[in-house]
């Protein structure tokens, strides 16, 4: 799984219809095959052992789910052969080549970021630690990308405040954990930090082309903080 700038919200759907900065947020501009990840250059970051450890952790959780059928998130255990016969050859081949636990289920997208934050001690116990985050980023982001470090730190601060305030306003102390044991907080923060950093991408790392600028304007107008859907409203 890629750990970088991902804006799920904008993934494929932008139309080259306008120079206007007043978008209809229900009708995102379609920019065709435009790749939004090309807009704000991703910093090169050395995550050390964390990705390997976290992939192993995700696999462990997956095995646990397969074996114990953890509530509500087990795979469809359909042994009905008549369904099987209706699959296309392509589907069957795909199935044979990919053992059931290899695809990335929803819980992995939630547990993986939390694991990365814990492994890099950005998160200790259940709290994000800004001092550790700053140290980690300063130390592990390639020098040529160092311009983005203060912005990422700023994005963490903005997003932590914003999400915590939203939770407080809703009278929620902590988000409920998934049955496999991780909390959605880290992945929400991750999504928010990515979007916030995209919106405040340092000039040096920004690809100043038409599509990127339209995408950014759309995000600014239509995807306000916390840039992700909190499990509150
Ligand atoms: C915005 O887009 C939606 C979906 O296409 C459409 O139903 C709606 O009428 C549009 N609103 C305006 C003000 O154009
Ligand atoms: C699938 O169903 C079979 C038979 O009902 C059961 O023995 C097996 O444990 C189930 N597997 C999972 C992953 O739930
Ligand atoms: C299998 O699927 C068929 C057709 O969808 C259905 O008629 C049958 O009852 C199913 N069998 C079981 C064991 O679910
Ligand atoms: C399998 O496909 C046939 C025809 O394409 C259809 O009539 C039948 O309902 C399908 N069965 C199942 C279990 O989906």
GROMACS .gro file of N, CA and C in nm, residues 18-150:
model
  399
   18UNK      N    1  -1.425   2.460  -1.681
   18UNK     CA    2  -1.439   2.596  -1.629
   18UNK      C    3  -1.309   2.659  -1.585
   19UNK      N    4  -1.305   2.789  -1.599
   19UNK     CA    5  -1.202   2.867  -1.534
   19UNK      C    6  -1.262   2.923  -1.405
   20UNK      N    7  -1.390   2.900  -1.389
   20UNK     CA    8  -1.463   2.959  -1.278
   20UNK      C    9  -1.409   2.906  -1.146
   21UNK      N   10  -1.409   2.992  -1.046
   21UNK     CA   11  -1.369   2.942  -0.915
   21UNK      C   12  -1.492   2.907  -0.833
   22UNK      N   13  -1.611   2.932  -0.890
   22UNK     CA   14  -1.732   2.889  -0.821
   22UNK      C   15  -1.781   2.758  -0.879
   23UNK      N   16  -1.745   2.650  -0.814
   23UNK     CA   17  -1.782   2.518  -0.864
   23UNK      C   18  -1.917   2.478  -0.808
   24UNK      N   19  -1.984   2.393  -0.883
   24UNK     CA   20  -2.097   2.319  -0.828
   24UNK      C   21  -2.034   2.195  -0.764
   25UNK      N   22  -2.034   2.191  -0.632
   25UNK     CA   23  -1.960   2.084  -0.564
   25UNK      C   24  -2.017   1.945  -0.589
   26UNK      N   25  -2.142   1.937  -0.633
   26UNK     CA   26  -2.198   1.805  -0.665
   26UNK      C   27  -2.160   1.762  -0.805
   27UNK      N   28  -2.101   1.851  -0.881
   27UNK     CA   29  -2.064   1.817  -1.019
   27UNK      C   30  -1.917   1.854  -1.042
   28UNK      N   31  -1.826   1.770  -0.989
   28UNK     CA   32  -1.683   1.803  -0.999
   28UNK      C   33  -1.639   1.813  -1.144
   29UNK      N   34  -1.546   1.904  -1.175
   29UNK     CA   35  -1.496   1.913  -1.312
   29UNK      C   36  -1.425   1.784  -1.351
   30UNK      N   37  -1.442   1.741  -1.474
   30UNK     CA   38  -1.375   1.618  -1.518
   30UNK      C   39  -1.251   1.651  -1.598
   31UNK      N   40  -1.136   1.619  -1.543
   31UNK     CA   41  -1.010   1.649  -1.611
   31UNK      C   42  -0.953   1.526  -1.680
   32UNK      N   43  -1.040   1.431  -1.710
   32UNK     CA   44  -0.997   1.313  -1.785
   32UNK      C   45  -0.899   1.228  -1.707
   33UNK      N   46  -0.792   1.187  -1.773
   33UNK     CA   47  -0.698   1.094  -1.711
   33UNK      C   48  -0.593   1.163  -1.624
   34UNK      N   49  -0.616   1.287  -1.602
   34UNK     CA   50  -0.526   1.367  -1.521
   34UNK      C   51  -0.494   1.299  -1.386
   35UNK      N   52  -0.367   1.298  -1.349
   35UNK     CA   53  -0.326   1.234  -1.225
   35UNK      C   54  -0.297   1.340  -1.118
   36UNK      N   55  -0.385   1.345  -1.021
   36UNK     CA   56  -0.373   1.450  -0.920
   36UNK      C   57  -0.245   1.436  -0.837
   37UNK      N   58  -0.192   1.314  -0.834
   37UNK     CA   59  -0.070   1.293  -0.755
   37UNK      C   60   0.052   1.360  -0.817
   38UNK      N   61   0.035   1.406  -0.941
   38UNK     CA   62   0.148   1.475  -1.005
   38UNK      C   63   0.153   1.623  -0.964
   39UNK      N   64   0.055   1.670  -0.889
   39UNK     CA   65   0.047   1.815  -0.861
   39UNK      C   66   0.142   1.863  -0.753
   40UNK      N   67   0.142   1.794  -0.641
   40UNK     CA   68   0.232   1.831  -0.532
   40UNK      C   69   0.333   1.719  -0.520
   41UNK      N   70   0.457   1.750  -0.555
   41UNK     CA   71   0.557   1.643  -0.557
   41UNK      C   72   0.570   1.580  -0.418
   42UNK      N   73   0.563   1.446  -0.418
   42UNK     CA   74   0.573   1.375  -0.292
   42UNK      C   75   0.715   1.380  -0.239
   43UNK      N   76   0.732   1.413  -0.113
   43UNK     CA   77   0.868   1.411  -0.059
   43UNK      C   78   0.916   1.266  -0.049
   44UNK      N   79   1.046   1.250  -0.064
   44UNK     CA   80   1.102   1.117  -0.044
   44UNK      C   81   1.120   1.099   0.107
   45UNK      N   82   1.054   0.998   0.159
   45UNK     CA   83   1.061   0.979   0.304
   45UNK      C   84   1.107   0.837   0.336
   46UNK      N   85   1.198   0.829   0.431
   46UNK     CA   86   1.250   0.699   0.470
   46UNK      C   87   1.174   0.650   0.593
   47UNK      N   88   1.087   0.552   0.569
   47UNK     CA   89   1.005   0.501   0.679
   47UNK      C   90   1.071   0.382   0.749
   48UNK      N   91   1.194   0.354   0.711
   48UNK     CA   92   1.269   0.247   0.778
   48UNK      C   93   1.198   0.113   0.768
   49UNK      N   94   1.191   0.045   0.882
   49UNK     CA   95   1.132  -0.088   0.888
   49UNK      C   96   0.980  -0.083   0.891
   50UNK      N   97   0.925   0.035   0.909
   50UNK     CA   98   0.781   0.046   0.937
   50UNK      C   99   0.693  -0.022   0.831
   51UNK      N  100   0.714   0.003   0.701
   51UNK     CA  101   0.624  -0.059   0.604
   51UNK      C  102   0.625  -0.212   0.609
   52UNK      N  103   0.745  -0.270   0.626
   52UNK     CA  104   0.755  -0.417   0.633
   52UNK      C  105   0.680  -0.468   0.756
   53UNK      N  106   0.706  -0.403   0.869
   53UNK     CA  107   0.641  -0.445   0.993
   53UNK      C  108   0.489  -0.431   0.982
   54UNK      N  109   0.446  -0.320   0.921
   54UNK     CA  110   0.302  -0.295   0.916
   54UNK      C  111   0.232  -0.387   0.815
   55UNK      N  112   0.300  -0.421   0.707
   55UNK     CA  113   0.241  -0.519   0.616
   55UNK      C  114   0.225  -0.654   0.686
   56UNK      N  115   0.326  -0.690   0.765
   56UNK     CA  116   0.318  -0.816   0.839
   56UNK      C  117   0.202  -0.811   0.939
   57UNK      N  118   0.188  -0.695   1.002
   57UNK     CA  119   0.080  -0.675   1.099
   57UNK      C  120  -0.057  -0.689   1.031
   58UNK      N  121  -0.070  -0.627   0.914
   58UNK     CA  122  -0.196  -0.636   0.840
   58UNK      C  123  -0.226  -0.782   0.802
   59UNK      N  124  -0.122  -0.853   0.760
   59UNK     CA  125  -0.142  -0.994   0.726
   59UNK      C  126  -0.186  -1.075   0.848
   60UNK      N  127  -0.129  -1.042   0.963
   60UNK     CA  128  -0.168  -1.111   1.086
   60UNK      C  129  -0.316  -1.086   1.116
   61UNK      N  130  -0.356  -0.959   1.102
   61UNK     CA  131  -0.498  -0.927   1.126
   61UNK      C  132  -0.586  -1.003   1.029
   62UNK      N  133  -0.540  -1.009   0.903
   62UNK     CA  134  -0.619  -1.076   0.801
   62UNK      C  135  -0.637  -1.223   0.834
   63UNK      N  136  -0.529  -1.286   0.880
   63UNK     CA  137  -0.536  -1.428   0.916
   63UNK      C  138  -0.633  -1.447   1.032
   64UNK      N  139  -0.623  -1.355   1.126
   64UNK     CA  140  -0.711  -1.358   1.242
   64UNK      C  141  -0.857  -1.352   1.197
   65UNK      N  142  -0.886  -1.267   1.101
   65UNK     CA  143  -1.021  -1.252   1.052
   65UNK      C  144  -1.067  -1.378   0.982
   66UNK      N  145  -0.980  -1.432   0.897
   66UNK     CA  146  -1.015  -1.554   0.825
   66UNK      C  147  -1.042  -1.667   0.923
   67UNK      N  148  -0.957  -1.676   1.026
   67UNK     CA  149  -0.971  -1.787   1.121
   67UNK      C  150  -1.085  -1.769   1.219
   68UNK      N  151  -1.102  -1.647   1.266
   68UNK     CA  152  -1.200  -1.627   1.374
   68UNK      C  153  -1.330  -1.566   1.328
   69UNK      N  154  -1.333  -1.525   1.201
   69UNK     CA  155  -1.455  -1.464   1.152
   69UNK      C  156  -1.499  -1.349   1.241
   70UNK      N  157  -1.408  -1.252   1.260
   70UNK     CA  158  -1.436  -1.135   1.342
   70UNK      C  159  -1.562  -1.064   1.292
   71UNK      N  160  -1.644  -1.024   1.384
   71UNK     CA  161  -1.776  -0.964   1.353
   71UNK      C  162  -1.781  -0.876   1.230
   72UNK      N  163  -1.869  -0.909   1.143
   72UNK     CA  164  -1.906  -0.813   1.041
   72UNK      C  165  -1.804  -0.786   0.933
   73UNK      N  166  -1.680  -0.830   0.949
   73UNK     CA  167  -1.586  -0.798   0.843
   73UNK      C  168  -1.525  -0.923   0.781
   74UNK      N  169  -1.587  -1.038   0.805
   74UNK     CA  170  -1.533  -1.157   0.739
   74UNK      C  171  -1.570  -1.151   0.592
   75UNK      N  172  -1.495  -1.225   0.514
   75UNK     CA  173  -1.527  -1.231   0.373
   75UNK      C  174  -1.656  -1.307   0.354
   76UNK      N  175  -1.720  -1.282   0.240
   76UNK     CA  176  -1.841  -1.356   0.206
   76UNK      C  177  -1.807  -1.504   0.197
   77UNK      N  178  -1.861  -1.580   0.289
   77UNK     CA  179  -1.827  -1.722   0.295
   77UNK      C  180  -1.928  -1.801   0.213
   78UNK      N  181  -1.924  -1.776   0.087
   78UNK     CA  182  -2.025  -1.837   0.001
   78UNK      C  183  -1.972  -1.964  -0.063
   79UNK      N  184  -2.024  -2.074  -0.019
   79UNK     CA  185  -1.977  -2.202  -0.072
   79UNK      C  186  -2.071  -2.254  -0.180
   80UNK      N  187  -2.162  -2.166  -0.220
   80UNK     CA  188  -2.263  -2.207  -0.318
   80UNK      C  189  -2.203  -2.225  -0.457
   81UNK      N  190  -2.200  -2.347  -0.503
   81UNK     CA  191  -2.132  -2.379  -0.628
   81UNK      C  192  -2.201  -2.319  -0.751
   82UNK      N  193  -2.332  -2.299  -0.742
   82UNK     CA  194  -2.399  -2.249  -0.862
   82UNK      C  195  -2.357  -2.104  -0.892
   83UNK      N  196  -2.324  -2.028  -0.786
   83UNK     CA  197  -2.269  -1.895  -0.806
   83UNK      C  198  -2.133  -1.906  -0.875
   84UNK      N  199  -2.057  -2.002  -0.826
   84UNK     CA  200  -1.921  -2.024  -0.876
   84UNK      C  201  -1.922  -2.049  -1.027
   85UNK      N  202  -2.020  -2.129  -1.070
   85UNK     CA  203  -2.026  -2.164  -1.212
   85UNK      C  204  -2.055  -2.044  -1.301
   86UNK      N  205  -2.113  -1.942  -1.244
   86UNK     CA  206  -2.149  -1.825  -1.323
   86UNK      C  207  -2.034  -1.725  -1.340
   87UNK      N  208  -1.927  -1.746  -1.272
   87UNK     CA  209  -1.815  -1.653  -1.284
   87UNK      C  210  -1.753  -1.664  -1.423
   88UNK      N  211  -1.704  -1.551  -1.473
   88UNK     CA  212  -1.635  -1.553  -1.601
   88UNK      C  213  -1.499  -1.621  -1.583
   89UNK      N  214  -1.441  -1.664  -1.694
   89UNK     CA  215  -1.309  -1.727  -1.687
   89UNK      C  216  -1.209  -1.633  -1.622
   90UNK      N  217  -1.224  -1.507  -1.660
   90UNK     CA  218  -1.129  -1.408  -1.607
   90UNK      C  219  -1.137  -1.400  -1.455
   91UNK      N  220  -1.261  -1.399  -1.405
   91UNK     CA  221  -1.280  -1.393  -1.260
   91UNK      C  222  -1.220  -1.516  -1.192
   92UNK      N  223  -1.241  -1.631  -1.256
   92UNK     CA  224  -1.190  -1.755  -1.196
   92UNK      C  225  -1.037  -1.752  -1.191
   93UNK      N  226  -0.976  -1.708  -1.303
   93UNK     CA  227  -0.831  -1.702  -1.307
   93UNK      C  228  -0.780  -1.607  -1.200
   94UNK      N  229  -0.845  -1.493  -1.191
   94UNK     CA  230  -0.806  -1.394  -1.093
   94UNK      C  231  -0.811  -1.456  -0.953
   95UNK      N  232  -0.918  -1.528  -0.929
   95UNK     CA  233  -0.938  -1.587  -0.798
   95UNK      C  234  -0.829  -1.691  -0.766
   96UNK      N  235  -0.794  -1.771  -0.869
   96UNK     CA  236  -0.691  -1.872  -0.846
   96UNK      C  237  -0.556  -1.808  -0.818
   97UNK      N  238  -0.530  -1.694  -0.886
   97UNK     CA  239  -0.399  -1.632  -0.871
   97UNK      C  240  -0.387  -1.547  -0.747
   98UNK      N  241  -0.498  -1.515  -0.684
   98UNK     CA  242  -0.491  -1.432  -0.565
   98UNK      C  243  -0.562  -1.502  -0.450
   99UNK      N  244  -0.481  -1.550  -0.355
   99UNK     CA  245  -0.542  -1.612  -0.237
   99UNK      C  246  -0.636  -1.511  -0.171
  100UNK      N  247  -0.740  -1.557  -0.105
  100UNK     CA  248  -0.844  -1.468  -0.056
  100UNK      C  249  -0.794  -1.357   0.035
  101UNK      N  250  -0.682  -1.379   0.108
  101UNK     CA  251  -0.643  -1.276   0.204
  101UNK      C  252  -0.550  -1.172   0.145
  102UNK      N  253  -0.526  -1.175   0.013
  102UNK     CA  254  -0.427  -1.083  -0.042
  102UNK      C  255  -0.486  -0.945  -0.076
  103UNK      N  256  -0.612  -0.941  -0.114
  103UNK     CA  257  -0.666  -0.809  -0.150
  103UNK      C  258  -0.676  -0.722  -0.025
  104UNK      N  259  -0.678  -0.590  -0.048
  104UNK     CA  260  -0.671  -0.498   0.064
  104UNK      C  261  -0.809  -0.457   0.112
  105UNK      N  262  -0.858  -0.520   0.216
  105UNK     CA  263  -0.993  -0.488   0.263
  105UNK      C  264  -0.995  -0.353   0.335
  106UNK      N  265  -1.114  -0.304   0.361
  106UNK     CA  266  -1.130  -0.171   0.419
  106UNK      C  267  -1.052  -0.154   0.550
  107UNK      N  268  -1.052  -0.255   0.633
  107UNK     CA  269  -0.988  -0.238   0.764
  107UNK      C  270  -0.838  -0.208   0.748
  108UNK      N  271  -0.777  -0.260   0.641
  108UNK     CA  272  -0.633  -0.240   0.621
  108UNK      C  273  -0.602  -0.093   0.599
  109UNK      N  274  -0.693  -0.024   0.530
  109UNK     CA  275  -0.669   0.118   0.504
  109UNK      C  276  -0.680   0.200   0.631
  110UNK      N  277  -0.742   0.142   0.732
  110UNK     CA  278  -0.755   0.210   0.861
  110UNK      C  279  -0.641   0.169   0.954
  111UNK      N  280  -0.610   0.040   0.955
  111UNK     CA  281  -0.509  -0.010   1.050
  111UNK      C  282  -0.366   0.019   1.004
  112UNK      N  283  -0.344   0.024   0.873
  112UNK     CA  284  -0.207   0.046   0.824
  112UNK      C  285  -0.152   0.183   0.864
  113UNK      N  286  -0.226   0.291   0.838
  113UNK     CA  287  -0.171   0.421   0.880
  113UNK      C  288  -0.145   0.427   1.030
  114UNK      N  289  -0.236   0.370   1.110
  114UNK     CA  290  -0.214   0.371   1.254
  114UNK      C  291  -0.084   0.300   1.289
  115UNK      N  292  -0.061   0.187   1.223
  115UNK     CA  293   0.061   0.111   1.247
  115UNK      C  294   0.184   0.192   1.210
  116UNK      N  295   0.179   0.259   1.094
  116UNK     CA  296   0.294   0.340   1.051
  116UNK      C  297   0.322   0.451   1.155
  117UNK      N  298   0.217   0.515   1.201
  117UNK     CA  299   0.236   0.620   1.300
  117UNK      C  300   0.295   0.565   1.431
  118UNK      N  301   0.250   0.446   1.469
  118UNK     CA  302   0.304   0.387   1.592
  118UNK      C  303   0.451   0.348   1.574
  119UNK      N  304   0.480   0.285   1.462
  119UNK     CA  305   0.617   0.239   1.436
  119UNK      C  306   0.715   0.355   1.428
  120UNK      N  307   0.668   0.470   1.381
  120UNK     CA  308   0.758   0.585   1.369
  120UNK      C  309   0.748   0.674   1.493
  121UNK      N  310   0.689   0.620   1.598
  121UNK     CA  311   0.657   0.688   1.724
  121UNK      C  312   0.600   0.829   1.706
  122UNK      N  313   0.531   0.848   1.593
  122UNK     CA  314   0.452   0.970   1.576
  122UNK      C  315   0.334   0.962   1.672
  123UNK      N  316   0.301   0.838   1.705
  123UNK     CA  317   0.192   0.812   1.796
  123UNK      C  318   0.250   0.729   1.910
  124UNK      N  319   0.230   0.776   2.034
  124UNK     CA  320   0.272   0.695   2.148
  124UNK      C  321   0.149   0.673   2.233
  125UNK      N  322   0.135   0.555   2.287
  125UNK     CA  323   0.009   0.514   2.348
  125UNK      C  324  -0.100   0.542   2.244
  126UNK      N  325  -0.197   0.625   2.280
  126UNK     CA  326  -0.298   0.655   2.179
  126UNK      C  327  -0.299   0.802   2.138
  127UNK      N  328  -0.187   0.868   2.165
  127UNK     CA  329  -0.180   1.011   2.137
  127UNK      C  330  -0.078   1.041   2.028
  128UNK      N  331  -0.112   1.138   1.943
  128UNK     CA  332  -0.012   1.187   1.849
  128UNK      C  333   0.082   1.279   1.924
  129UNK      N  334   0.210   1.266   1.892
  129UNK     CA  335   0.312   1.342   1.962
  129UNK      C  336   0.380   1.435   1.862
  130UNK      N  337   0.345   1.564   1.867
  130UNK     CA  338   0.395   1.659   1.768
  130UNK      C  339   0.547   1.670   1.769
  131UNK      N  340   0.607   1.662   1.887
  131UNK     CA  341   0.754   1.671   1.893
  131UNK      C  342   0.817   1.556   1.816
  132UNK      N  343   0.764   1.435   1.838
  132UNK     CA  344   0.818   1.319   1.766
  132UNK      C  345   0.793   1.329   1.616
  133UNK      N  346   0.676   1.380   1.579
  133UNK     CA  347   0.644   1.396   1.437
  133UNK      C  348   0.745   1.490   1.371
  134UNK      N  349   0.770   1.604   1.437
  134UNK     CA  350   0.866   1.701   1.383
  134UNK      C  351   1.003   1.638   1.367
  135UNK      N  352   1.047   1.570   1.472
  135UNK     CA  353   1.180   1.507   1.468
  135UNK      C  354   1.186   1.405   1.356
  136UNK      N  355   1.082   1.322   1.349
  136UNK     CA  356   1.083   1.217   1.247
  136UNK      C  357   1.090   1.275   1.107
  137UNK      N  358   1.008   1.376   1.081
  137UNK     CA  359   1.004   1.435   0.946
  137UNK      C  360   1.137   1.503   0.912
  138UNK      N  361   1.191   1.577   1.009
  138UNK     CA  362   1.317   1.648   0.981
  138UNK      C  363   1.428   1.549   0.951
  139UNK      N  364   1.424   1.439   1.021
  139UNK     CA  365   1.531   1.341   1.007
  139UNK      C  366   1.514   1.253   0.884
  140UNK      N  367   1.392   1.221   0.848
  140UNK     CA  368   1.371   1.116   0.749
  140UNK      C  369   1.321   1.161   0.612
  141UNK      N  370   1.293   1.289   0.598
  141UNK     CA  371   1.259   1.338   0.464
  141UNK      C  372   1.388   1.383   0.397
  142UNK      N  373   1.403   1.339   0.274
  142UNK     CA  374   1.524   1.372   0.198
  142UNK      C  375   1.548   1.523   0.197
  143UNK      N  376   1.675   1.561   0.212
  143UNK     CA  377   1.711   1.704   0.220
  143UNK      C  378   1.655   1.786   0.106
  144UNK      N  379   1.653   1.727  -0.014
  144UNK     CA  380   1.608   1.807  -0.129
  144UNK      C  381   1.459   1.840  -0.119
  145UNK      N  382   1.386   1.768  -0.033
  145UNK     CA  383   1.243   1.793  -0.016
  145UNK      C  384   1.214   1.867   0.114
  146UNK      N  385   1.317   1.921   0.178
  146UNK     CA  386   1.296   1.974   0.314
  146UNK      C  387   1.201   2.093   0.320
  147UNK      N  388   1.178   2.157   0.204
  147UNK     CA  389   1.084   2.270   0.202
  147UNK      C  390   0.944   2.233   0.248
  148UNK      N  391   0.911   2.106   0.234
  148UNK     CA  392   0.773   2.067   0.265
  148UNK      C  393   0.757   2.030   0.413
  149UNK      N  394   0.868   2.013   0.484
  149UNK     CA  395   0.857   1.967   0.624
  149UNK      C  396   0.774   2.061   0.711
  150UNK      N  397   0.803   2.193   0.711
  150UNK     CA  398   0.722   2.281   0.797
  150UNK      C  399   0.574   2.275   0.760
   0.00000   0.00000   0.00000
